[in-house]
PDB file of C-alpha atoms in Angstrom:
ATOM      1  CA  UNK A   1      91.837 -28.425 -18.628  1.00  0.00           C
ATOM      2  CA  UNK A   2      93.627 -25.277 -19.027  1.00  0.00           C
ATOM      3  CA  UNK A   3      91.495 -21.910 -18.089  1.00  0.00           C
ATOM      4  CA  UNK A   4      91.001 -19.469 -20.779  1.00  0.00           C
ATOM      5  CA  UNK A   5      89.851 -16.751 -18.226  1.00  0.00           C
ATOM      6  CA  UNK A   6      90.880 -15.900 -14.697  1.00  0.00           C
ATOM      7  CA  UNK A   7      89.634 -13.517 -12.711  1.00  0.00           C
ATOM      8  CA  UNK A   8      86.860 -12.071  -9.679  1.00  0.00           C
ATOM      9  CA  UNK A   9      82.806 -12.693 -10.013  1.00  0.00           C
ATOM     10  CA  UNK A  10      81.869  -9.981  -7.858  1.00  0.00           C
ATOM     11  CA  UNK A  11      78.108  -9.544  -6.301  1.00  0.00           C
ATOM     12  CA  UNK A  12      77.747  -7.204  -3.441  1.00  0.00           C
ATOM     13  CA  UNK A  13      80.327  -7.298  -0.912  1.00  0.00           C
ATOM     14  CA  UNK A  14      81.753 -10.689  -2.548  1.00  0.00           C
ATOM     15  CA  UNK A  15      84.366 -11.119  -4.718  1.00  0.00           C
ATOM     16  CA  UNK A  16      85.578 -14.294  -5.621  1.00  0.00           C
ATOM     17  CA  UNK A  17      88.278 -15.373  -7.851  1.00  0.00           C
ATOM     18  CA  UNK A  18      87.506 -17.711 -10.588  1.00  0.00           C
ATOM     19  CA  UNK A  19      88.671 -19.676 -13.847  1.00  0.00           C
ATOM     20  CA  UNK A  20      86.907 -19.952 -16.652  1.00  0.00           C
ATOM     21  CA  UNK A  21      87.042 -23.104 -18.980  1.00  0.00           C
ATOM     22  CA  UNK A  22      85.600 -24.077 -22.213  1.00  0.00           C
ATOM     23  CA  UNK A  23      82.919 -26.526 -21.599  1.00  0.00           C
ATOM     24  CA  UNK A  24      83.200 -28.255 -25.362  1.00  0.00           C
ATOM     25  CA  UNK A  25      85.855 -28.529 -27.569  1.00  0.00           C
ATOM     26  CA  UNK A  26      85.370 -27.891 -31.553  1.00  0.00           C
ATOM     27  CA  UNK A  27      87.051 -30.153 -33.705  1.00  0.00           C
ATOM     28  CA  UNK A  28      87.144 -28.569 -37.236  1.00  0.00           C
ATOM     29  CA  UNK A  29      89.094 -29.725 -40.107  1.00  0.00           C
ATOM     30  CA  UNK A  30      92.224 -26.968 -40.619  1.00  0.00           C
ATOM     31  CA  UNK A  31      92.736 -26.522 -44.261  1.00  0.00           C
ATOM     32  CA  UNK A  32      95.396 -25.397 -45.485  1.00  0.00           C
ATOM     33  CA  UNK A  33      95.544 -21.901 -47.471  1.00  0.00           C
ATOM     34  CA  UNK A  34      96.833 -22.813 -50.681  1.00  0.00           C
ATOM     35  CA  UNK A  35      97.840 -21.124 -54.144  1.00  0.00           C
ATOM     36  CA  UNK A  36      94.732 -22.100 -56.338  1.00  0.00           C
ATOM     37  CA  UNK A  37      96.776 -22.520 -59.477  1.00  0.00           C
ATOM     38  CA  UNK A  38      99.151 -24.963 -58.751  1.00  0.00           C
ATOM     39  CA  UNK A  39      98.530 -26.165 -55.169  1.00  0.00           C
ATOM     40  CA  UNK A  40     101.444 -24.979 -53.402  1.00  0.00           C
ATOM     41  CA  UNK A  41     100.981 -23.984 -49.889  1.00  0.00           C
ATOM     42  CA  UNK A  42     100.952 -20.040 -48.704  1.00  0.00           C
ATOM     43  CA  UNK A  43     103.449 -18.298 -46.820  1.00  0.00           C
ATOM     44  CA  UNK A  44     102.324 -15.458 -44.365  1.00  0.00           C
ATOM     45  CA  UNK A  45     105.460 -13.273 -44.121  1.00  0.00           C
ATOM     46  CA  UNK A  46     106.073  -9.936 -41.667  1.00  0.00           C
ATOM     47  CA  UNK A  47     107.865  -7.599 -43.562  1.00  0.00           C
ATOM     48  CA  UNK A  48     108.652  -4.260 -42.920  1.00  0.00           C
ATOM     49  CA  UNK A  49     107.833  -1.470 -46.185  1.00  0.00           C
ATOM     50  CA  UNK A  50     110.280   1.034 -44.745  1.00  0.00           C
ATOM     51  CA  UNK A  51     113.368  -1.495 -45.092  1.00  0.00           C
ATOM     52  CA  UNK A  52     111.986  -3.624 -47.862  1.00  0.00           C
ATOM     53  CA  UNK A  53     113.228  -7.022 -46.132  1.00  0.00           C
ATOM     54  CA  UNK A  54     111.858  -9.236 -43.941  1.00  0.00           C
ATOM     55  CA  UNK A  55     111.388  -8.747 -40.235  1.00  0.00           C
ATOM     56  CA  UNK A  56     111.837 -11.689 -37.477  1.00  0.00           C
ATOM     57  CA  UNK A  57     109.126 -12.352 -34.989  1.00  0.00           C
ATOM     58  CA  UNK A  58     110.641 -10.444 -32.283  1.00  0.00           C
ATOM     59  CA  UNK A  59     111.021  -7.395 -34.403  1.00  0.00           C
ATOM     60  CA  UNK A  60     107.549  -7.178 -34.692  1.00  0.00           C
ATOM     61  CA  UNK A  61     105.510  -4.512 -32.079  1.00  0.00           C
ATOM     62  CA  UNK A  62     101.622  -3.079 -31.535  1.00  0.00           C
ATOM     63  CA  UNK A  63     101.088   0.247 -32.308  1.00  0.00           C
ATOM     64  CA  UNK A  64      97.630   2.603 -32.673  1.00  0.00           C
ATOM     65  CA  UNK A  65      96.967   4.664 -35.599  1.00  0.00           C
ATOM     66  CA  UNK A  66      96.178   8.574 -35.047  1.00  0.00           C
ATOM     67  CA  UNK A  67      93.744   9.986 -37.037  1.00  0.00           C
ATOM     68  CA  UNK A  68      96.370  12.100 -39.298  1.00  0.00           C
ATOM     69  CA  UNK A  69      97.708   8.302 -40.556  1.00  0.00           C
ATOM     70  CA  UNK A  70     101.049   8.388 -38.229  1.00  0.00           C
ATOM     71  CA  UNK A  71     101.426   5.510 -35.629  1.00  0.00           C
ATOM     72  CA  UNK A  72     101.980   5.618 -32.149  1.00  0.00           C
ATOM     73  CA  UNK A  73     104.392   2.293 -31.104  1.00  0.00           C
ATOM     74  CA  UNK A  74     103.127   0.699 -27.565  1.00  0.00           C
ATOM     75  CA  UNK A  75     104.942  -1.655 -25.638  1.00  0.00           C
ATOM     76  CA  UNK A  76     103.795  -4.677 -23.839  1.00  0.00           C
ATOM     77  CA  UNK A  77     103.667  -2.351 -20.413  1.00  0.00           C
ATOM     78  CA  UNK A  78     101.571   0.365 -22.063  1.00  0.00           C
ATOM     79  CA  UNK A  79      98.868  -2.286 -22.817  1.00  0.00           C
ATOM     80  CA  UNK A  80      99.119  -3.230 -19.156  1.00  0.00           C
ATOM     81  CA  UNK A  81      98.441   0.018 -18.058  1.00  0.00           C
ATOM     82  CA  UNK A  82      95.265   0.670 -20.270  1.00  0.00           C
ATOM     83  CA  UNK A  83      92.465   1.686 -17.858  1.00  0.00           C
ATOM     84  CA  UNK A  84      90.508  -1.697 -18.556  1.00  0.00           C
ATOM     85  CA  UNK A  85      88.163  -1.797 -15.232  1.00  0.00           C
ATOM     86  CA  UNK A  86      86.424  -4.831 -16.502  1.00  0.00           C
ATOM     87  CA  UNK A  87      89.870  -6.514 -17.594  1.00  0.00           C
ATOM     88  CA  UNK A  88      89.880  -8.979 -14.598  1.00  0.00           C
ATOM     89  CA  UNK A  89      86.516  -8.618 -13.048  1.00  0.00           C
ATOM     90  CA  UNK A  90      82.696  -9.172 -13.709  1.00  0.00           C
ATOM     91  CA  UNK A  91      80.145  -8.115 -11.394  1.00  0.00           C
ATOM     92  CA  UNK A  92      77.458  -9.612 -11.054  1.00  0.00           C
ATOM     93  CA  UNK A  93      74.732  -7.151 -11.252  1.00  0.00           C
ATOM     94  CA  UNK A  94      71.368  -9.568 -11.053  1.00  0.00           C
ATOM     95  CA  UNK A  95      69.899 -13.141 -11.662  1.00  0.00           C
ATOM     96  CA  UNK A  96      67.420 -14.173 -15.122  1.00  0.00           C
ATOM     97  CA  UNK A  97      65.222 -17.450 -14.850  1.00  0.00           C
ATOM     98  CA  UNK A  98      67.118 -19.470 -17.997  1.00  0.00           C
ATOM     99  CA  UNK A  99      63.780 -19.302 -20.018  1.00  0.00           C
ATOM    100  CA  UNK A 100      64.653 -15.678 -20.308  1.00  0.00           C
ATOM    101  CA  UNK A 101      68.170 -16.195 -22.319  1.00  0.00           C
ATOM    102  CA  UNK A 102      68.344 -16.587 -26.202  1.00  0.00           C
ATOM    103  CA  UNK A 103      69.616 -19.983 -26.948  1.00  0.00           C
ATOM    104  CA  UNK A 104      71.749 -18.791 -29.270  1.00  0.00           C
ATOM    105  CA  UNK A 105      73.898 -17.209 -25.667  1.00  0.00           C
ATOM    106  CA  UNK A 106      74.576 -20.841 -25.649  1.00  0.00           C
ATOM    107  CA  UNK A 107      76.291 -21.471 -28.845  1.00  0.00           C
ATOM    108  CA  UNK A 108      79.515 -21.244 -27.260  1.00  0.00           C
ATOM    109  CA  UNK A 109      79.057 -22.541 -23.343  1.00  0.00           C
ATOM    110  CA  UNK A 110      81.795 -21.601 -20.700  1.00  0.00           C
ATOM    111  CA  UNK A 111      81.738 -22.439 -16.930  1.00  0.00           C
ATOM    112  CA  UNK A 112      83.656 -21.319 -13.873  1.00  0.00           C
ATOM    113  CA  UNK A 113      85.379 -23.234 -11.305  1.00  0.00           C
ATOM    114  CA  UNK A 114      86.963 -21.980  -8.006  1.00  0.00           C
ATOM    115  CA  UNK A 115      90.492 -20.215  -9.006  1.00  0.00           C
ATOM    116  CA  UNK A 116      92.722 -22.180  -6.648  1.00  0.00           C
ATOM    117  CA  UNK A 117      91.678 -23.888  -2.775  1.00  0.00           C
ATOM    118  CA  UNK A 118      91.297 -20.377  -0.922  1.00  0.00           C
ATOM    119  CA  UNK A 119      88.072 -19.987  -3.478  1.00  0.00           C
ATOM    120  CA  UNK A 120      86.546 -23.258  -2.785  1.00  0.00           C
ATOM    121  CA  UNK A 121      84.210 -21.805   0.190  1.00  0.00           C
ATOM    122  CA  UNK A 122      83.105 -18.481  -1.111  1.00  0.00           C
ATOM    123  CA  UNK A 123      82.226 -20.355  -4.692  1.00  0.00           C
ATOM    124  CA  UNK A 124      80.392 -22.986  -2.949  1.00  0.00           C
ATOM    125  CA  UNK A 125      78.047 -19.856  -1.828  1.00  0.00           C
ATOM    126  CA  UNK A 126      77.586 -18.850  -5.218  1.00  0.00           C
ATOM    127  CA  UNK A 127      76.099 -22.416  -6.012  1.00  0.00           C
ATOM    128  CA  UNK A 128      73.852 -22.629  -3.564  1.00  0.00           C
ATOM    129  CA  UNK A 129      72.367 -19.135  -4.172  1.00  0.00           C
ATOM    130  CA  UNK A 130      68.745 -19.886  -4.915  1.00  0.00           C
ATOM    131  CA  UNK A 131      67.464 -20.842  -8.106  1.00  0.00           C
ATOM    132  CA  UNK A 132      65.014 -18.515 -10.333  1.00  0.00           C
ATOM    133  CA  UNK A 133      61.666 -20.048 -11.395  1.00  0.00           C
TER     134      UNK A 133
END
């Protein structure tokens, strides 16, 4: 299964790299949007205002708008360089007994695995920490 998350658990002086996986799959029923009238399907189409034509895919970029209304284009390496510090990392800052989490936290249930054989060891350590009452 592929991992929809990778990154470090960290708690205390441990980090350890993990993957994170969806631990159910939905299966909903896509429907098509559709023109109510007559039934014909819906195109979603990038075009620019400026040019008045239609852009490709790779013509199309991220920007941020400024509070006067002007926008300020960023480039893939911008967003890289956004000071995220939580980006690839969670720390693990304490331990709840379960009875203590809403159910509804579980709604959408994830769980980590080891993030390739040199995190086998220090994940097996964060299994066997001891349980909560």
């Amino acid at each position: 299964m592929r991992a929809i998350w990778s990154g470090v658990i960290q708690f205390g002086m441990v980090a350890l790299p993990v993957r994170l996986h969806g631990a159910t799959e939905e299966h909903a029923v896509r429907l098509h949007e559709i023109h109510a009238l007559d039934g014909s399907r819906v195109e979603h189409r990038r075009f620019c205002r400026a040019e008045g034509r239609e852009i490709p895919y790779e013509e199309v970029g991220r920007g941020f708008a400024m509070p006067d209304g002007s926008v300020v284009p960023l480039t893939e390496a911008d967003l890289a360089r956004l000071p995220l510090p939580t980006k690839h990392t969670c720390e693990v800052l304490g331990f709840v007994p379960g009875a203590d989490i809403d159910p509804i936290s579980f709604a959408r249930p994830y769980y980590a695995g080891p993030a390739g054989p040199g995190a086998e060891r220090p994940y097996a350590l964060l299994v066997r920490l001891p349980k909560m009452p």
